[in-house]
Structures are given as structure tokens and as C-alpha cells.
CSV table of C-alpha atoms in Angstrom, one decimal:
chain,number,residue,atom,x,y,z
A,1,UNK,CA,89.2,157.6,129.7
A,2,UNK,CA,88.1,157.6,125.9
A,3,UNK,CA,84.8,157.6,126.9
A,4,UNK,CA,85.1,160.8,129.2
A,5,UNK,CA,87.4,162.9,126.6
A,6,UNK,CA,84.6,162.2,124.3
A,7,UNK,CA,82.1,163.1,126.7
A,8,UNK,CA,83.5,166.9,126.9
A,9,UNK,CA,84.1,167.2,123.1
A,10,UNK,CA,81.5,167.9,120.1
A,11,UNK,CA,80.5,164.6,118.3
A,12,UNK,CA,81.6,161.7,118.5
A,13,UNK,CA,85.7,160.2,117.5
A,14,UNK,CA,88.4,158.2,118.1
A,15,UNK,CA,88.7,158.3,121.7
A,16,UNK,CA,85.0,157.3,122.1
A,17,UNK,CA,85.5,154.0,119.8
A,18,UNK,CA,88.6,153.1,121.6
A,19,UNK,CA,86.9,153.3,125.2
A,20,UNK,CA,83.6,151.5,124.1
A,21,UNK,CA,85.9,148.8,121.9
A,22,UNK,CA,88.6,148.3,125.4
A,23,UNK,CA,85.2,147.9,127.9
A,24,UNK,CA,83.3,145.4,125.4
A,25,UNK,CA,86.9,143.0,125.3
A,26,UNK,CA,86.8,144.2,129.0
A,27,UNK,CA,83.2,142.7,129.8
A,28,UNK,CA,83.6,139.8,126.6
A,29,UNK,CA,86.4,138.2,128.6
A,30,UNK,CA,84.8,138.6,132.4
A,31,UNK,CA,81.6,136.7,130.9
A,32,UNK,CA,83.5,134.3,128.9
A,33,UNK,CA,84.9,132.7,132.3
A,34,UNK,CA,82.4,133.4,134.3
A,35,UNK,CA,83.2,136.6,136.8
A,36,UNK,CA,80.1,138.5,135.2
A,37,UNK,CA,76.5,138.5,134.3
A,38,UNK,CA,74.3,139.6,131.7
A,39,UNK,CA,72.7,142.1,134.5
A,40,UNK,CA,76.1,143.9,134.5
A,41,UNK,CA,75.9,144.2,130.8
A,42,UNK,CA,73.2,145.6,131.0
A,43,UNK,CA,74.0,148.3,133.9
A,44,UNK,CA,76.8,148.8,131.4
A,45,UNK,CA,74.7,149.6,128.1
A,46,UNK,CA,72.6,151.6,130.0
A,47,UNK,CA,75.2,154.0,131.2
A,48,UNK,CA,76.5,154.0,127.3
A,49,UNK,CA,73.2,154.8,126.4
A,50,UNK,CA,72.8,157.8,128.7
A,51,UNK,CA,76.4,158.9,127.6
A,52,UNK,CA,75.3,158.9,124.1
A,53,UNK,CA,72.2,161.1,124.8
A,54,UNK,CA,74.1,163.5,126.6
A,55,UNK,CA,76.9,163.7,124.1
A,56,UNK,CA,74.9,164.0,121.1
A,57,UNK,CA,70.7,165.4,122.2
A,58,UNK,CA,71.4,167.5,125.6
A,59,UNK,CA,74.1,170.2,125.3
A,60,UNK,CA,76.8,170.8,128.5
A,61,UNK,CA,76.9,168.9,131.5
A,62,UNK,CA,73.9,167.4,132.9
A,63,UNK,CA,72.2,164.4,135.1
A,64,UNK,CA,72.1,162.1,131.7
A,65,UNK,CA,75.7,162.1,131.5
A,66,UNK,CA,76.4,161.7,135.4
A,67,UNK,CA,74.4,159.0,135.4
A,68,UNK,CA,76.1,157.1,132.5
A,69,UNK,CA,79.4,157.3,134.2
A,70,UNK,CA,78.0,156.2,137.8
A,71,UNK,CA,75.9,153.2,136.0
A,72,UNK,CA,79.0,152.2,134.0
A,73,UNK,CA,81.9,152.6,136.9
A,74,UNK,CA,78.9,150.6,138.8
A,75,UNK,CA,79.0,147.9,136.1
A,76,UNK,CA,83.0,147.4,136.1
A,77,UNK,CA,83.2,146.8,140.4
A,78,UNK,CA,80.3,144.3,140.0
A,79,UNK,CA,82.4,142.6,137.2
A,80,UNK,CA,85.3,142.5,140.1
A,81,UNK,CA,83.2,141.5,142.6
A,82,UNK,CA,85.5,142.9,145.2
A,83,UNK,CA,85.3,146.9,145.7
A,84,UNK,CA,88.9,147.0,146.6
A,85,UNK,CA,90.1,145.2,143.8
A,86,UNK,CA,87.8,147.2,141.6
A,87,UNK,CA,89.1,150.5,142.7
A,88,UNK,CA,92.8,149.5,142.3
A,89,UNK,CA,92.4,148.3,138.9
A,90,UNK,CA,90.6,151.3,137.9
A,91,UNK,CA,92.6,153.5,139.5
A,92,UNK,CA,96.2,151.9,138.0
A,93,UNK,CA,94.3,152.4,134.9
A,94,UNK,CA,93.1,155.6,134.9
A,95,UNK,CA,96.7,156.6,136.2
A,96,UNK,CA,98.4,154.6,133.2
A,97,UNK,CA,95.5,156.3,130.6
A,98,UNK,CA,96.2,159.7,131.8
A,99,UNK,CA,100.3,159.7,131.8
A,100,UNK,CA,99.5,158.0,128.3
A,101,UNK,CA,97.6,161.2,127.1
A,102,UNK,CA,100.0,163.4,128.5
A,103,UNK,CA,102.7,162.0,126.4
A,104,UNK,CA,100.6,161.8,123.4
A,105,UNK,CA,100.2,165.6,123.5
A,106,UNK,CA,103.9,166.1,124.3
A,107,UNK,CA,105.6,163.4,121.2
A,108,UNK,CA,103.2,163.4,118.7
A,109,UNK,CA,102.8,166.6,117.0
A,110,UNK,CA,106.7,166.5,116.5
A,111,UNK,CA,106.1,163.0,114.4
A,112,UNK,CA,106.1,163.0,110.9
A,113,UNK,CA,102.6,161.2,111.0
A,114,UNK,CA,101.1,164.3,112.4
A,115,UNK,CA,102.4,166.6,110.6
A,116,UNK,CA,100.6,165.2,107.2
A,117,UNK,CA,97.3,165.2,109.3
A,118,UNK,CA,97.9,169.5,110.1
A,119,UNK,CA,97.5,171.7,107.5
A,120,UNK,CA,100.9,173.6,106.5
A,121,UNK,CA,100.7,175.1,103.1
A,122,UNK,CA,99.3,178.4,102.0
A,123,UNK,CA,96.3,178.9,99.9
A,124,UNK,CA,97.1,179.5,96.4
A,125,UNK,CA,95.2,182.9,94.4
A,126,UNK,CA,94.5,179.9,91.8
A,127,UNK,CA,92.4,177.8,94.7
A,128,UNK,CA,90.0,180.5,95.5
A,129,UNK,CA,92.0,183.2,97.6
A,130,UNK,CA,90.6,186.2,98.2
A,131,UNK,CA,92.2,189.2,97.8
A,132,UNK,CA,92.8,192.4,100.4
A,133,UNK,CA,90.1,194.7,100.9
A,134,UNK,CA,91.6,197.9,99.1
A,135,UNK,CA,91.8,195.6,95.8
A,136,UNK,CA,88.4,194.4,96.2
A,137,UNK,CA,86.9,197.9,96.1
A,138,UNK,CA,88.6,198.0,92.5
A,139,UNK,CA,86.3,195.2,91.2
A,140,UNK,CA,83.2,196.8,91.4
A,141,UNK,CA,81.5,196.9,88.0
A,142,UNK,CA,83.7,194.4,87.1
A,143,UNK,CA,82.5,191.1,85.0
A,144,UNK,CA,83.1,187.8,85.5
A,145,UNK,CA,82.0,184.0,85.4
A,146,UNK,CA,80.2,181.7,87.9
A,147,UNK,CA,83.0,178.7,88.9
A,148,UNK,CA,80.3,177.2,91.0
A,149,UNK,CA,76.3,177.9,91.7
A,150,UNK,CA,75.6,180.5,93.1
A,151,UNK,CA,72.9,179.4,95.8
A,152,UNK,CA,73.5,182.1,96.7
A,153,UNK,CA,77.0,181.9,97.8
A,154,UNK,CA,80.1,180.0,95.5
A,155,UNK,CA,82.9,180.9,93.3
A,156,UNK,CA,83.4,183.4,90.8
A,157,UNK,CA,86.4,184.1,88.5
A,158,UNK,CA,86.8,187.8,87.7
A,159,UNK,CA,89.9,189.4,86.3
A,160,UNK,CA,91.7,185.9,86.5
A,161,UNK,CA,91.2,185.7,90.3
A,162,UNK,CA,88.5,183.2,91.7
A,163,UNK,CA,86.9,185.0,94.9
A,164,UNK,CA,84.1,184.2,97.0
A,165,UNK,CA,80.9,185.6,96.2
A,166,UNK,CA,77.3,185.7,96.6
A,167,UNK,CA,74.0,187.5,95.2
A,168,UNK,CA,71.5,189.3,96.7
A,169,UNK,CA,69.5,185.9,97.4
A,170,UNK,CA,68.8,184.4,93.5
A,171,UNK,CA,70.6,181.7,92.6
A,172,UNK,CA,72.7,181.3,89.6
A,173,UNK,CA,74.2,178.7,87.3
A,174,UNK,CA,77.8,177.8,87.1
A,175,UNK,CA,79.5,179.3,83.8
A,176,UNK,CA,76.9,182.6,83.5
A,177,UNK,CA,78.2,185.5,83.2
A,178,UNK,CA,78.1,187.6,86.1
A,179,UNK,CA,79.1,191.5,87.8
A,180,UNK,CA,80.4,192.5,90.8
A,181,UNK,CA,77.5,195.0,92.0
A,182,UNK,CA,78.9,196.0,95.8
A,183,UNK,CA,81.9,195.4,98.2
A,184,UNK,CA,81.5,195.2,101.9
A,185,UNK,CA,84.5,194.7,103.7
A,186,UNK,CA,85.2,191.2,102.2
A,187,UNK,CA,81.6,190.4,101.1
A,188,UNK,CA,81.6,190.7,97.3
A,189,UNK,CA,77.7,191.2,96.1
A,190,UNK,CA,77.2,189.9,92.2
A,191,UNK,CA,74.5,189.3,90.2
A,192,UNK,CA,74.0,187.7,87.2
A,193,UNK,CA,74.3,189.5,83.5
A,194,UNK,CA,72.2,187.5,81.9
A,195,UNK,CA,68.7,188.0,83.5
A,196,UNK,CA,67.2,184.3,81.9
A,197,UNK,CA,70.3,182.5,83.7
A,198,UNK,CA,68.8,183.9,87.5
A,199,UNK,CA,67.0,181.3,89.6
A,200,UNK,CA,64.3,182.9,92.1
């Protein structure tokens, strides 16, 4: 199951290590006594291999990825041996995974765990908020300082307020003086006051 949530998401995570971590103890233990071979390993890497390229190189869903999961359910009924055994077990599994999930989604975001994981304070003028629109206009013409390089977006401080800013493609050094030359909607155009500190 960790392997197919990861399989519809972007990247790679959590779920993806937990399913490829519960199939290796899953195939480790079949070959330590015996029930499998090395040629279901291999079934079984190539299916994880044609996961991987499907998750990360080839975008949606596509014959790379319906292959990995039809050469890696392949690879757990050989380990069984017995296709009725094999389709019980998964099946009690993927039952037990799935009622799992669901109450994952229901309990957790109420745990205090959780909660330090989501984001829940406001961002502070001091941190870099930017202010409305209408005030914005106001700052035209005003002068500042560079917070952070201007390559050719970052940080400027003008009137006490840091903002986000960028030039009209230079790039300028951190603590150079700088002017706020145009406002568009929250865009705030600067360039630098000192000509020597601009960076073509």
C-alpha cells in the first residue's frame, strides 16, 4: 500500500520506505527458510525498478508503472507458492492497510504530534511580511537596504518593514542602499543607489 500511495504522489516519502522496508523483511524471511528463490527477487526488483522510473522520469500514469505493480504482485504469489493462499494474504493485508489509513486520516491531525508538524502561527512584519497593496503604492521613491542579494529577487528593509523585492534583472549586494522604482500589484521593482554596487 506504501508503495502505491507513493506511486500517485510527487517524489518520493515515507510511505514509499515503509512499503519497500515491509516487502524486503517480507522476501528476507521467505528466503531465509526456504519458500523463495533469488528468481523472485529478482521479478521483485524489477517491478521496484519500473516503479521508480515511473514515479520519478515519466509523469502520470503509464505502462512503466503497471508493469511494476504486475511484476511485484507476481513476485509475492510465487513466494506463496499457492495462488489461493497468495490472494488471501494479500487481500487481509491490503484490507488491514487500508482501514489503517483511514484511521490515520481520522485520529492523527487531532494529536499533539501533528499539530507541531502544521504550521499555526502568523507571519510576523519583522520576518519579512508584506504589506497591503494601497500601502505599497506609498513606498515608491522610497530608500532602503538590501537584507539579502538581490539575484534578482530577496529582501529589502525600507521604512522599518522588510518586503519582498526584486530589480529589473541586475543583481545586487546585500547591505547596498537601494529605491523602490515601481509597484505592481504586490511586485515591488528596486534598484540599487549606488550604481558601482550593481552586478550585470
Amino acid at each position: 500500500l506504501g508503495l502505491i500511495i507513493e506511486f500517485w504522489t510527487l517524489g518520493w516519502g515515507i510511505a514509499g520506505s515503509i512499503g519497500i522496508i515491509s516487502l524486503s523483511l517480507f522476501f528476507g524471511g521467505h528466503i531465509i527458510v526456504g519458500l523463495a528463490g533469488f528468481e523472485t527477487i529478482i521479478l521483485f526488483v524489477i517491478g521496484l525498478l519500473l516503479l521508480l522510473v515511473e514515479i520519478f522520469f515519466i509523469p502520470g500514469f503509464g505502462l512503466a508503472g503497471i508493469g511494476g505493480i504486475a511484476a511485484i504482485l507476481a513476485s509475492v504469489f510465487l513466494t506463496f507458492g499457492n495462488i489461493v493462499q497468495a490472494t488471501y494474504s494479500i487481500l487481509i493485508a491490503l484490507g488491514l492497510s487500508i482501514a489503517g489509513f483511514f484511521l490515520l486520516i481520522r485520529f492523527i491531525p487531532s494529536t499533539r504530534a501533528w499539530r507541531k508538524f502544521v504550521l499555526s502561527t502568523e507571519q510576523k512584519k519583522e520576518l519579512g511580511y508584506t504589506v497591503g497593496t494601497k500601502d505599497l503604492k506609498r513606498l515608491i521613491e522610497k530608500k532602503g537596504i538590501a537584507i539579502t542579494p538581490l539575484r534578482p529577487s530577496g529582501i529589502v528593509e525600507v521604512n522599518g518593514k522588510k518586503l519582498n523585492a526584486l530589480t529589473q534583472g541586475e543583481y545586487v549586494d546585500s547591505n547596498t542602499k537601494i529605491k523602490i522604482i515601481s509597484v505592481e500589484g504586490n511586485k515591488i521593482v528596486v534598484e540599487a543607489v549606488d550604481a558601482s554596487k550593481l552586478k550585470i
